[in-house]
Amino acid sequence: MKKEKKQFLALFLAFCMAFSLIFENPFVVEAATKIVTKYMEIALSAEEVSKDLYLQDVFTLNQDVPYVGFFTSETDYSYYYGTSNDLVNWNITSEYFSLVYGNQTFVGISSDKNYQNHLNYTTDGRTWEVATLPVGISPLSVKFENGYFKLYCKDDEGIKYLYLSQDAKTWFDITKEVPDGTNIENIIIKDGALYSLTGTNISGSGFRVHAAKTVNEGKTQWDPLEKLNKEGYGMLGNFMFDGKTVGVQLYSIAEYEKDEYVSNTLYYVTSDFVNWVEKDWTQDDYDYYSIYDATSTAKSRKTKPEGKRFEAIEIYPYRDGDQMYYVSYVVYSEDGKTWKKDAINIFVNGEKISKDPKEKNAFAIPASYEWARKGVEYSIGRNYVYTWDLENNLPESISRGDYLILIMKALNVQAPKTEVSGFVPFSDIYSWWEDGQLINRAKMLGLVNGKSDHQFDPDGRISRQDMMVMTYNILRKSGMVEADTNLTALQVFSDKDQVSGYGKEAVSSLIKAGIIAGSGNKIDPLGNLSYAEAMVIAERLNVYRTRE
């Protein structure tokens, strides 16, 4: 099942890859103290800010700064920090090239006009503090990873350093403390522990993993995890880590010594750091771990006890001649029952820089599929579906996996609050893949069964009948729709006898609920479901969405 990339992130990812090639990876570092001083941010001017900003994420903090937004653009490599009192009108206050959120704190790295980098953080959303690092040390990137901020720095000679902090106030330099032979870019954090993924040179004994439980002013103590060692195998440079699961690519040292090249590689993943499972995780379009990606494993806070309640961002692309620009919409409620969607206004130092859409429609949808526009704008605008070639994609049959992922996102189906004992995920779904986790979540909750106990067949086409059974099972088991056990709603369709016995109640119930309309007097139960039809259904399911 292909996982297409968001086009508006392509430039940023390309920049990260190029940027990561600039610096070397030595491991020399000096201990340093950290001095914190408060400062007022210098106001940006409208001329300094890209005009094609779009809203990427929304956080809620406190009564003084009720809403915080992350903004980015397609024409530069910066993140912008903004605040709002009403979710609709936003004031951009800061520019960062690396910005993350975690532990109720925002941490960002900015660059001044002299190309000097500065590390800043705020806990209240308004007052920022600047971290003064040792002379000659410059911050490069920051991540938030399972309870810790990870700060990568370099000195004047390009030597890299790794600092860790839980509160962004006190930082610990662990560069000299990593196990011998470990690249500091291969330090990851999971479940309150640090793990080092240590490769090997050609004379080494093999790939190995160490763990450290504490980070403090004393020396960090690393312990080897013998079960995760792979004697006789070295680790290739790239690995993947999504905050939960790590995957490594290994090669045979003996083969390399004999042939001076590697023809075969092994792929191993682990999610519990107890056992490795051999699995080829490279077959899907999954990003390699990069220290330059400003990622966070923390969930942003989405609600506010008093005031407007944020639900989602929808981003629509418009054109002004040959130029593309984006308009961000926020979906919110003032009473928790009625939901509104408004285009946001972006201001810099009092001057509005955001564009109002000139065209009525953002997406160029073929005239024969205009009936699907509402669903298309909803699904693509919220990034539930990643596709831009609408002329070819809308009539295409959607796969079982893509449809389930779409409606799981539309319904915002939550993971079980307690661990499901004895759960066995689908063997044909990558458990580390974020969208794949939605499929296994559906199985964990008893919402889908798959083609067999352990096979879901994500790439198989889905008939309209099976789509309705899948959708009905999710809605019914969640208590969202009533069962039409008498099959009353189904009787008006001329092809009702084509519906299989196992699907009759599901089909009739969704018709009665207004989720399925049919075409004329036919329901076409055996026909494949198209992307256009799937997106229309997803938009109709929004009224059943779980809202925390």
Coordinates of C-alpha atoms in Angstrom, one line a residue:
M1 CA 0.0 0.0 0.0
K2 CA 1.7 3.2 -1.1
K3 CA 2.0 6.1 1.2
E4 CA 2.3 9.3 -0.7
K5 CA 4.2 12.3 0.7
K6 CA 2.7 15.6 1.4
Q7 CA 3.9 17.9 -1.4
F8 CA 4.3 21.0 0.8
L9 CA 6.9 19.2 3.0
A10 CA 9.1 18.1 0.1
L11 CA 11.3 21.2 0.1
F12 CA 11.8 21.1 3.8
L13 CA 12.8 17.4 3.8
A14 CA 15.2 18.1 0.9
F15 CA 16.8 20.9 2.9
C16 CA 17.2 18.6 5.9
M17 CA 19.0 16.0 3.8
A18 CA 21.3 18.5 2.3
F19 CA 21.9 20.2 5.6
S20 CA 22.8 16.9 7.3
L21 CA 25.7 16.3 4.8
I22 CA 27.5 19.5 5.8
F23 CA 28.8 18.4 9.2
E24 CA 31.0 15.6 10.3
N25 CA 30.5 13.2 13.3
P26 CA 33.4 13.4 15.8
F27 CA 32.8 12.9 19.5
V28 CA 34.9 15.4 21.4
V29 CA 33.1 17.6 23.8
E30 CA 33.7 19.8 26.8
A31 CA 31.4 20.1 29.9
A32 CA 29.6 23.4 30.1
T33 CA 27.1 25.3 32.3
K34 CA 23.9 26.8 31.1
I35 CA 22.9 30.4 31.9
V36 CA 19.3 31.4 31.5
T37 CA 18.1 35.0 31.0
K38 CA 14.7 36.4 30.1
Y39 CA 14.2 38.6 27.1
M40 CA 11.5 40.2 25.0
E41 CA 11.3 39.0 21.5
I42 CA 12.1 41.4 18.7
A43 CA 9.0 42.1 16.6
L44 CA 9.1 40.7 13.1
S45 CA 8.2 42.9 10.2
A46 CA 5.8 41.8 7.5
E47 CA 8.6 42.0 4.9
E48 CA 10.6 39.4 6.8
V49 CA 7.8 36.7 6.8
S50 CA 6.9 34.4 3.9
K51 CA 3.5 35.3 2.5
D52 CA 2.5 31.6 1.9
L53 CA 2.3 30.6 5.5
Y54 CA -0.1 27.8 6.5
L55 CA -1.2 26.7 10.0
Q56 CA 0.4 23.3 10.8
D57 CA -0.7 22.6 14.4
V58 CA -2.7 24.3 17.3
F59 CA -2.0 24.0 21.0
T60 CA -4.0 25.3 23.9
L61 CA -2.1 26.6 27.0
N62 CA -3.7 29.0 29.4
Q63 CA -6.0 32.0 29.8
D64 CA -3.2 34.5 29.0
V65 CA -2.2 32.8 25.8
P66 CA -5.2 30.6 25.0
Y67 CA -4.0 29.3 21.6
V68 CA -0.5 28.7 20.1
G69 CA 0.1 27.8 16.5
F70 CA 2.9 26.3 14.5
F71 CA 3.1 27.8 11.0
T72 CA 5.3 26.9 8.0
S73 CA 5.6 27.8 4.4
E74 CA 6.6 26.2 1.1
T75 CA 9.1 28.9 0.1
D76 CA 11.4 29.0 3.1
Y77 CA 12.7 26.5 5.7
S78 CA 11.4 28.2 8.8
Y79 CA 8.7 27.5 11.4
Y80 CA 6.8 30.4 12.7
Y81 CA 5.3 30.7 16.2
G82 CA 2.0 32.5 16.6
T83 CA -0.6 33.2 19.2
S84 CA -4.4 33.8 19.0
N85 CA -7.2 34.7 21.3
D86 CA -10.0 33.4 19.1
L87 CA -8.5 30.7 16.8
V88 CA -9.3 32.9 13.7
N89 CA -6.9 35.9 14.0
W90 CA -3.3 35.0 14.5
N91 CA -0.3 37.1 15.3
I92 CA 3.1 35.8 14.2
T93 CA 5.7 36.6 16.9
S94 CA 8.8 34.5 16.2
E95 CA 10.6 32.6 13.5
Y96 CA 12.4 29.4 14.1
F97 CA 14.1 26.8 11.9
S98 CA 13.7 24.1 14.6
L99 CA 10.6 24.2 16.9
V100 CA 9.1 21.5 19.1
Y101 CA 6.7 21.1 22.0
G102 CA 6.9 18.8 25.0
N103 CA 6.4 18.7 28.7
Q104 CA 4.2 21.8 28.5
T105 CA 7.1 23.7 27.0
F106 CA 8.0 25.1 23.6
V107 CA 11.6 25.1 22.5
G108 CA 12.9 26.7 19.4
I109 CA 16.2 27.6 17.6
S110 CA 16.3 30.9 15.8
S111 CA 19.0 32.6 13.6
D112 CA 19.8 36.3 13.7
K113 CA 20.9 38.5 10.9
N114 CA 24.5 37.7 11.7
Y115 CA 23.7 34.0 11.1
Q116 CA 24.2 33.2 14.8
N117 CA 21.8 30.6 16.2
H118 CA 20.0 31.0 19.6
L119 CA 18.1 28.5 21.7
N120 CA 14.9 29.8 23.2
Y121 CA 12.0 28.3 25.2
T122 CA 8.7 29.3 26.8
T123 CA 6.5 27.6 29.4
D124 CA 3.7 30.2 29.4
G125 CA 3.5 30.8 25.7
R126 CA 4.3 34.5 25.9
T127 CA 7.6 35.1 27.8
W128 CA 10.5 33.4 26.1
E129 CA 13.8 32.7 27.7
V130 CA 17.2 32.4 25.9
A131 CA 19.7 29.8 26.7
T132 CA 23.3 31.0 26.7
L133 CA 25.4 28.1 25.6
P134 CA 29.2 28.1 26.1
V135 CA 31.2 30.3 23.8
G136 CA 31.7 28.7 20.4
I137 CA 28.8 26.3 20.8
S138 CA 25.9 26.8 18.4
P139 CA 22.5 24.9 18.5
L140 CA 21.7 23.0 15.3
S141 CA 18.4 21.2 15.9
V142 CA 16.1 20.1 18.7
K143 CA 13.7 17.2 19.1
F144 CA 11.3 16.1 21.8
E145 CA 11.5 12.4 22.3
N146 CA 9.5 10.5 24.9
G147 CA 10.0 12.9 27.8
Y148 CA 13.3 14.5 26.9
F149 CA 14.4 17.4 24.7
K150 CA 17.4 16.4 22.5
L151 CA 19.6 19.4 21.5
Y152 CA 22.3 18.9 18.9
C153 CA 25.0 21.5 18.7
K154 CA 28.3 22.1 17.0
D155 CA 31.4 24.1 17.8
D156 CA 33.5 26.3 15.6
E157 CA 35.3 23.3 14.1
G158 CA 32.0 21.5 13.3
I159 CA 32.3 19.0 16.1
K160 CA 28.8 17.9 17.3
Y161 CA 27.5 17.7 20.8
L162 CA 24.3 16.2 22.3
Y163 CA 22.5 17.8 25.3
L164 CA 19.4 16.4 27.0
S165 CA 16.8 18.1 29.2
Q166 CA 13.4 17.5 30.5
D167 CA 12.4 21.1 31.3
A168 CA 14.5 23.1 28.8
K169 CA 16.1 24.9 31.7
T170 CA 18.7 22.4 32.8
W171 CA 20.7 20.7 30.1
F172 CA 23.1 17.8 30.4
D173 CA 25.9 17.2 28.0
I174 CA 26.3 13.4 27.4
T175 CA 28.5 13.5 24.3
K176 CA 31.6 12.0 26.1
E177 CA 29.5 9.5 27.9
V178 CA 28.1 7.5 25.0
P179 CA 29.4 3.9 24.5
D180 CA 32.6 3.6 22.6
G181 CA 32.1 3.7 18.8
T182 CA 28.6 5.2 19.1
N183 CA 27.5 8.1 16.8
I184 CA 25.6 10.6 18.9
E185 CA 23.0 10.7 16.1
N186 CA 22.2 7.1 17.0
I187 CA 21.0 7.9 20.5
I188 CA 17.2 7.4 20.9
I189 CA 14.9 7.7 23.8
K190 CA 12.0 5.4 24.7
D191 CA 10.1 4.6 27.9
G192 CA 12.3 6.8 30.0
A193 CA 15.5 5.2 28.9
L194 CA 18.3 6.1 26.5
Y195 CA 19.4 3.5 23.9
S196 CA 22.5 3.6 21.8
L197 CA 22.6 1.9 18.4
T198 CA 26.3 1.1 17.9
G199 CA 27.4 -0.2 14.6
T200 CA 30.9 -1.6 13.9
N201 CA 33.9 -1.2 11.8
I202 CA 35.1 -4.1 9.8
S203 CA 37.2 -5.4 12.6
G204 CA 34.5 -5.1 15.2
S205 CA 32.5 -7.9 16.7
G206 CA 29.1 -6.8 15.6
F207 CA 26.1 -4.5 16.1
R208 CA 25.3 -3.9 19.7
V209 CA 22.8 -1.9 21.9
H210 CA 23.3 -0.2 25.2
A211 CA 20.7 1.3 27.6
A212 CA 20.9 4.1 30.2
K213 CA 18.2 4.7 32.7
T214 CA 19.3 8.0 34.2
V215 CA 20.6 11.3 33.0
N216 CA 22.0 13.7 35.6
E217 CA 25.1 15.7 36.6
G218 CA 27.0 12.5 37.2
K219 CA 28.3 10.2 34.5
T220 CA 25.6 8.4 32.5
Q221 CA 25.9 4.7 33.1
W222 CA 25.3 2.5 30.0
D223 CA 24.6 -1.2 30.2
P224 CA 24.8 -3.6 27.3
L225 CA 21.6 -5.4 26.2
E226 CA 23.0 -8.8 25.2
K227 CA 19.8 -10.1 23.7
L228 CA 19.8 -7.3 21.1
N229 CA 23.4 -7.8 20.0
K230 CA 24.0 -9.3 16.5
E231 CA 27.5 -10.8 16.4
G232 CA 29.0 -10.9 13.0
Y233 CA 26.8 -8.1 11.6
G234 CA 27.5 -4.4 11.2
M235 CA 24.9 -1.7 11.1
L236 CA 24.5 0.5 8.0
G237 CA 24.2 4.2 8.8
N238 CA 20.5 4.8 8.3
F239 CA 17.9 3.5 10.7
M240 CA 14.3 4.3 11.5
F241 CA 12.6 5.3 14.7
D242 CA 9.1 6.6 15.1
G243 CA 9.1 7.1 18.9
K244 CA 7.9 3.5 19.5
T245 CA 9.6 1.1 17.2
V246 CA 13.2 1.1 16.0
G247 CA 14.4 -0.6 12.8
V248 CA 18.0 -1.3 11.8
Q249 CA 19.7 -2.5 8.6
L250 CA 22.5 -5.0 9.1
Y251 CA 25.2 -6.4 6.9
S252 CA 27.4 -9.5 7.1
I253 CA 31.0 -8.6 8.2
A254 CA 32.2 -11.9 6.8
E255 CA 30.7 -11.2 3.4
Y256 CA 32.2 -7.7 3.3
E257 CA 35.7 -9.0 4.3
K258 CA 35.5 -11.7 1.5
D259 CA 33.9 -9.7 -1.3
E260 CA 34.6 -6.1 -0.2
Y261 CA 30.9 -5.2 -0.9
V262 CA 27.6 -6.1 0.6
S263 CA 24.9 -7.8 -1.5
N264 CA 22.4 -8.8 1.1
T265 CA 21.1 -6.9 4.2
L266 CA 19.0 -8.0 7.1
Y267 CA 16.2 -5.8 8.6
Y268 CA 15.3 -6.1 12.2
V269 CA 12.7 -4.2 14.3
T270 CA 12.0 -4.1 18.0
S271 CA 9.4 -2.3 20.0
D272 CA 10.1 -3.6 23.5
F273 CA 13.9 -3.6 23.4
V274 CA 13.8 -7.2 24.5
N275 CA 13.7 -9.1 21.2
W276 CA 14.3 -8.4 17.5
V277 CA 11.9 -9.4 14.8
E278 CA 13.2 -9.8 11.3
K279 CA 11.1 -7.8 8.9
D280 CA 11.7 -5.8 5.7
W281 CA 10.6 -2.3 6.8
T282 CA 12.1 -0.7 3.7
Q283 CA 9.3 -1.8 1.4
D284 CA 7.1 1.1 2.5
D285 CA 7.8 4.8 2.1
Y286 CA 9.1 5.4 5.6
D287 CA 11.5 8.2 6.6
Y288 CA 14.9 7.5 8.0
Y289 CA 15.6 9.0 11.4
S290 CA 17.3 12.4 11.0
I291 CA 18.4 14.7 13.8
Y292 CA 17.4 17.7 11.6
D293 CA 13.7 16.8 11.6
A294 CA 12.0 18.8 14.3
T295 CA 9.8 16.0 15.6
S296 CA 8.0 15.5 18.8
T297 CA 6.3 12.5 20.4
A298 CA 4.2 14.7 22.6
K299 CA 0.5 15.1 21.9
S300 CA -0.6 18.7 21.5
R301 CA -3.4 19.8 23.8
K302 CA -6.5 20.4 21.7
T303 CA -9.2 21.7 24.1
K304 CA -9.8 24.7 26.3
P305 CA -12.1 24.5 29.3
E306 CA -13.7 27.9 28.5
G307 CA -13.9 29.4 25.0
K308 CA -13.7 28.0 21.5
R309 CA -12.9 24.3 21.2
F310 CA -10.4 23.5 18.5
E311 CA -11.0 20.3 16.4
A312 CA -9.0 20.4 13.2
I313 CA -7.1 22.3 10.5
E314 CA -8.0 22.2 6.9
I315 CA -5.5 23.5 4.3
Y316 CA -6.6 24.3 0.8
P317 CA -4.3 25.1 -2.1
Y318 CA -5.3 28.0 -4.3
R319 CA -3.7 29.6 -7.4
D320 CA -3.0 33.2 -8.2
G321 CA -1.8 32.9 -11.8
D322 CA 1.2 30.6 -11.8
Q323 CA 1.7 31.0 -8.0
M324 CA 0.2 28.6 -5.5
Y325 CA -0.8 29.8 -2.1
Y326 CA -2.5 28.1 0.9
V327 CA -5.4 29.1 2.9
S328 CA -5.8 27.6 6.4
Y329 CA -9.2 26.9 7.9
V330 CA -9.8 26.1 11.6
V331 CA -12.7 23.9 12.6
Y332 CA -14.0 24.7 16.1
S333 CA -17.0 24.9 18.3
E334 CA -18.3 27.4 20.8
D335 CA -20.7 25.1 22.5
G336 CA -19.2 21.7 21.9
K337 CA -22.2 20.7 19.7
T338 CA -22.2 23.0 16.6
W339 CA -19.0 23.1 14.6
K340 CA -17.8 25.9 12.4
K341 CA -15.1 26.4 9.8
D342 CA -13.4 29.8 9.3
A343 CA -10.5 30.9 7.2
I344 CA -7.8 32.3 9.5
N345 CA -6.2 35.7 9.2
I346 CA -2.4 36.0 9.8
F347 CA -0.9 39.2 11.1
V348 CA 2.7 40.3 11.6
N349 CA 3.1 43.3 13.8
G350 CA -0.4 44.4 13.0
E351 CA -0.2 44.0 9.2
K352 CA -2.3 41.2 7.6
I353 CA -0.1 39.0 5.4
S354 CA -2.5 36.1 4.7
K355 CA -4.4 35.9 1.4
D356 CA -8.1 35.6 1.0
P357 CA -9.1 33.0 -1.6
K358 CA -9.9 34.6 -4.9
E359 CA -11.4 31.4 -6.4
K360 CA -14.4 29.7 -5.1
N361 CA -12.9 26.2 -5.3
A362 CA -9.4 25.1 -4.2
F363 CA -9.3 21.8 -6.0
A364 CA -9.5 21.2 -9.7
I365 CA -12.1 18.4 -9.7
P366 CA -13.3 16.9 -13.0
A367 CA -16.8 18.1 -13.8
S368 CA -18.1 14.6 -13.7
Y369 CA -17.0 14.3 -10.0
E370 CA -18.2 17.7 -8.8
W371 CA -20.7 15.8 -6.6
A372 CA -17.8 14.6 -4.5
R373 CA -16.2 18.0 -3.9
K374 CA -17.3 18.3 -0.3
G375 CA -15.8 15.0 0.6
V376 CA -12.6 15.7 -1.4
E377 CA -12.0 19.0 0.3
Y378 CA -12.7 17.5 3.7
S379 CA -10.5 14.4 3.3
I380 CA -7.5 16.1 1.5
G381 CA -7.8 19.3 3.4
R382 CA -7.3 17.4 6.7
N383 CA -4.6 15.2 5.3
Y384 CA -6.7 12.1 5.8
V385 CA -5.9 11.2 2.1
Y386 CA -2.7 12.1 0.3
T387 CA -3.4 12.6 -3.4
W388 CA -3.2 15.5 -5.8
D389 CA -3.9 13.7 -9.2
L390 CA -7.6 14.0 -8.7
E391 CA -8.5 13.4 -12.4
N392 CA -6.9 9.9 -12.3
N393 CA -7.4 9.1 -8.6
L394 CA -11.1 9.9 -8.0
P395 CA -12.4 7.1 -10.2
E396 CA -9.8 4.6 -9.0
S397 CA -10.9 1.8 -6.7
I398 CA -9.7 2.3 -3.1
S399 CA -8.0 -0.4 -1.3
R400 CA -9.2 -2.1 1.9
G401 CA -6.3 -0.6 3.9
D402 CA -6.7 3.0 2.6
Y403 CA -10.4 2.9 3.2
L404 CA -10.1 1.7 6.8
I405 CA -7.4 4.3 7.5
L406 CA -9.6 7.0 6.1
I407 CA -12.6 6.3 8.2
M408 CA -10.5 5.6 11.4
K409 CA -9.1 9.1 11.0
A410 CA -12.5 10.7 10.1
L411 CA -14.1 9.1 13.2
N412 CA -11.0 9.7 15.4
V413 CA -11.2 6.2 16.8
Q414 CA -9.1 6.1 20.0
A415 CA -6.8 3.4 21.1
P416 CA -8.0 1.2 24.0
K417 CA -7.2 2.7 27.4
T418 CA -5.8 -0.6 28.7
E419 CA -3.6 -3.1 27.1
V420 CA -5.4 -5.9 25.2
S421 CA -4.0 -9.2 26.5
G422 CA -2.9 -11.7 23.9
F423 CA -3.4 -9.3 21.0
V424 CA -1.8 -10.5 17.8
P425 CA -1.5 -7.8 15.1
F426 CA -2.1 -8.4 11.4
S427 CA 1.1 -10.0 10.0
D428 CA 0.7 -8.1 6.7
I429 CA 0.6 -4.7 8.3
Y430 CA 3.8 -2.8 9.4
S431 CA 3.2 -2.2 13.1
W432 CA 5.6 0.7 13.2
W433 CA 3.8 2.6 10.4
E434 CA 1.5 5.2 11.8
D435 CA -1.3 4.5 9.5
G436 CA -0.8 0.8 9.9
Q437 CA -1.2 1.2 13.6
L438 CA -4.8 2.5 12.9
I439 CA -5.5 -0.8 11.1
N440 CA -4.2 -2.9 14.0
R441 CA -6.1 -0.6 16.4
A442 CA -9.3 -1.5 14.6
K443 CA -8.5 -5.2 15.1
M444 CA -7.5 -4.6 18.7
L445 CA -10.9 -3.0 19.4
G446 CA -12.8 -5.8 17.6
L447 CA -13.9 -3.5 14.8
V448 CA -12.5 -5.5 11.9
N449 CA -11.6 -9.2 11.4
G450 CA -9.5 -9.2 8.2
K451 CA -9.5 -11.9 5.5
S452 CA -8.1 -14.3 8.1
D453 CA -7.0 -14.3 11.8
H454 CA -3.7 -12.7 10.9
Q455 CA -4.1 -11.3 7.4
F456 CA -5.9 -8.1 6.6
D457 CA -5.1 -7.9 2.8
P458 CA -4.6 -4.1 2.8
D459 CA -3.9 -3.8 -0.9
G460 CA -7.1 -5.7 -1.9
R461 CA -9.9 -3.8 -3.5
I462 CA -13.0 -3.3 -1.4
S463 CA -16.6 -3.8 -2.7
R464 CA -19.3 -1.3 -1.7
Q465 CA -21.0 -4.1 0.3
D466 CA -17.8 -4.9 2.3
M467 CA -17.2 -1.2 2.8
M468 CA -20.7 -0.9 4.4
V469 CA -20.1 -3.9 6.6
M470 CA -16.7 -2.5 7.8
T471 CA -18.2 1.0 8.4
Y472 CA -21.3 -0.4 10.1
N473 CA -19.3 -2.6 12.4
I474 CA -17.2 0.3 13.6
L475 CA -20.2 2.6 14.1
R476 CA -22.4 -0.1 15.7
K477 CA -19.8 -1.4 18.1
S478 CA -19.1 2.2 19.1
G479 CA -22.8 2.8 19.7
M480 CA -23.1 5.5 17.0
V481 CA -25.9 4.0 14.8
E482 CA -29.0 2.0 15.3
A483 CA -29.5 -1.4 13.6
D484 CA -32.2 -1.6 10.9
T485 CA -32.9 -5.3 11.7
N486 CA -36.1 -5.3 9.7
L487 CA -34.1 -4.2 6.6
T488 CA -36.7 -1.5 5.9
A489 CA -34.4 1.0 4.2
L490 CA -32.9 -1.6 1.8
Q491 CA -36.3 -2.6 0.3
V492 CA -36.5 0.5 -2.0
F493 CA -33.5 -0.6 -4.1
S494 CA -33.9 -2.8 -7.1
D495 CA -30.7 -4.7 -6.6
K496 CA -31.3 -5.5 -3.0
D497 CA -31.1 -9.2 -3.7
Q498 CA -27.5 -8.9 -4.7
V499 CA -26.6 -8.0 -1.1
S500 CA -25.1 -11.0 0.7
G501 CA -26.8 -12.3 3.8
Y502 CA -23.9 -11.2 6.0
G503 CA -24.2 -7.6 4.7
K504 CA -27.9 -7.0 4.6
E505 CA -28.2 -5.4 8.1
A506 CA -25.1 -3.3 7.6
V507 CA -26.3 -2.0 4.2
S508 CA -29.8 -1.2 5.4
S509 CA -28.7 0.5 8.6
L510 CA -26.2 2.8 6.8
I511 CA -28.9 3.7 4.3
K512 CA -31.3 4.5 7.1
A513 CA -28.7 6.7 8.8
G514 CA -28.2 8.7 5.6
I515 CA -24.5 7.6 5.3
I516 CA -25.2 5.7 2.0
A517 CA -27.5 7.1 -0.6
G518 CA -27.1 4.8 -3.6
S519 CA -27.5 5.9 -7.2
G520 CA -31.0 6.1 -8.5
N521 CA -32.7 3.0 -7.3
K522 CA -29.6 0.9 -7.1
I523 CA -27.1 0.3 -4.3
D524 CA -24.5 -1.6 -6.4
P525 CA -23.3 -3.8 -3.5
L526 CA -20.8 -5.8 -5.6
G527 CA -19.1 -2.9 -7.3
N528 CA -15.8 -1.6 -6.1
L529 CA -15.7 1.5 -4.0
S530 CA -13.9 4.5 -5.7
Y531 CA -11.8 7.1 -3.9
A532 CA -14.4 9.7 -4.7
E533 CA -17.1 7.7 -3.0
A534 CA -14.9 6.9 0.0
M535 CA -14.1 10.6 0.6
V536 CA -17.8 11.5 0.5
I537 CA -18.5 8.8 3.1
A538 CA -15.7 10.1 5.3
E539 CA -17.2 13.6 5.3
R540 CA -20.6 12.2 6.2
L541 CA -19.0 10.3 9.1
N542 CA -17.7 13.5 10.6
V543 CA -20.9 13.9 12.6
Y544 CA -20.0 10.7 14.4
R545 CA -16.5 11.7 15.1
T546 CA -15.1 11.1 18.6
R547 CA -14.5 14.5 20.2
E548 CA -12.4 14.5 23.4

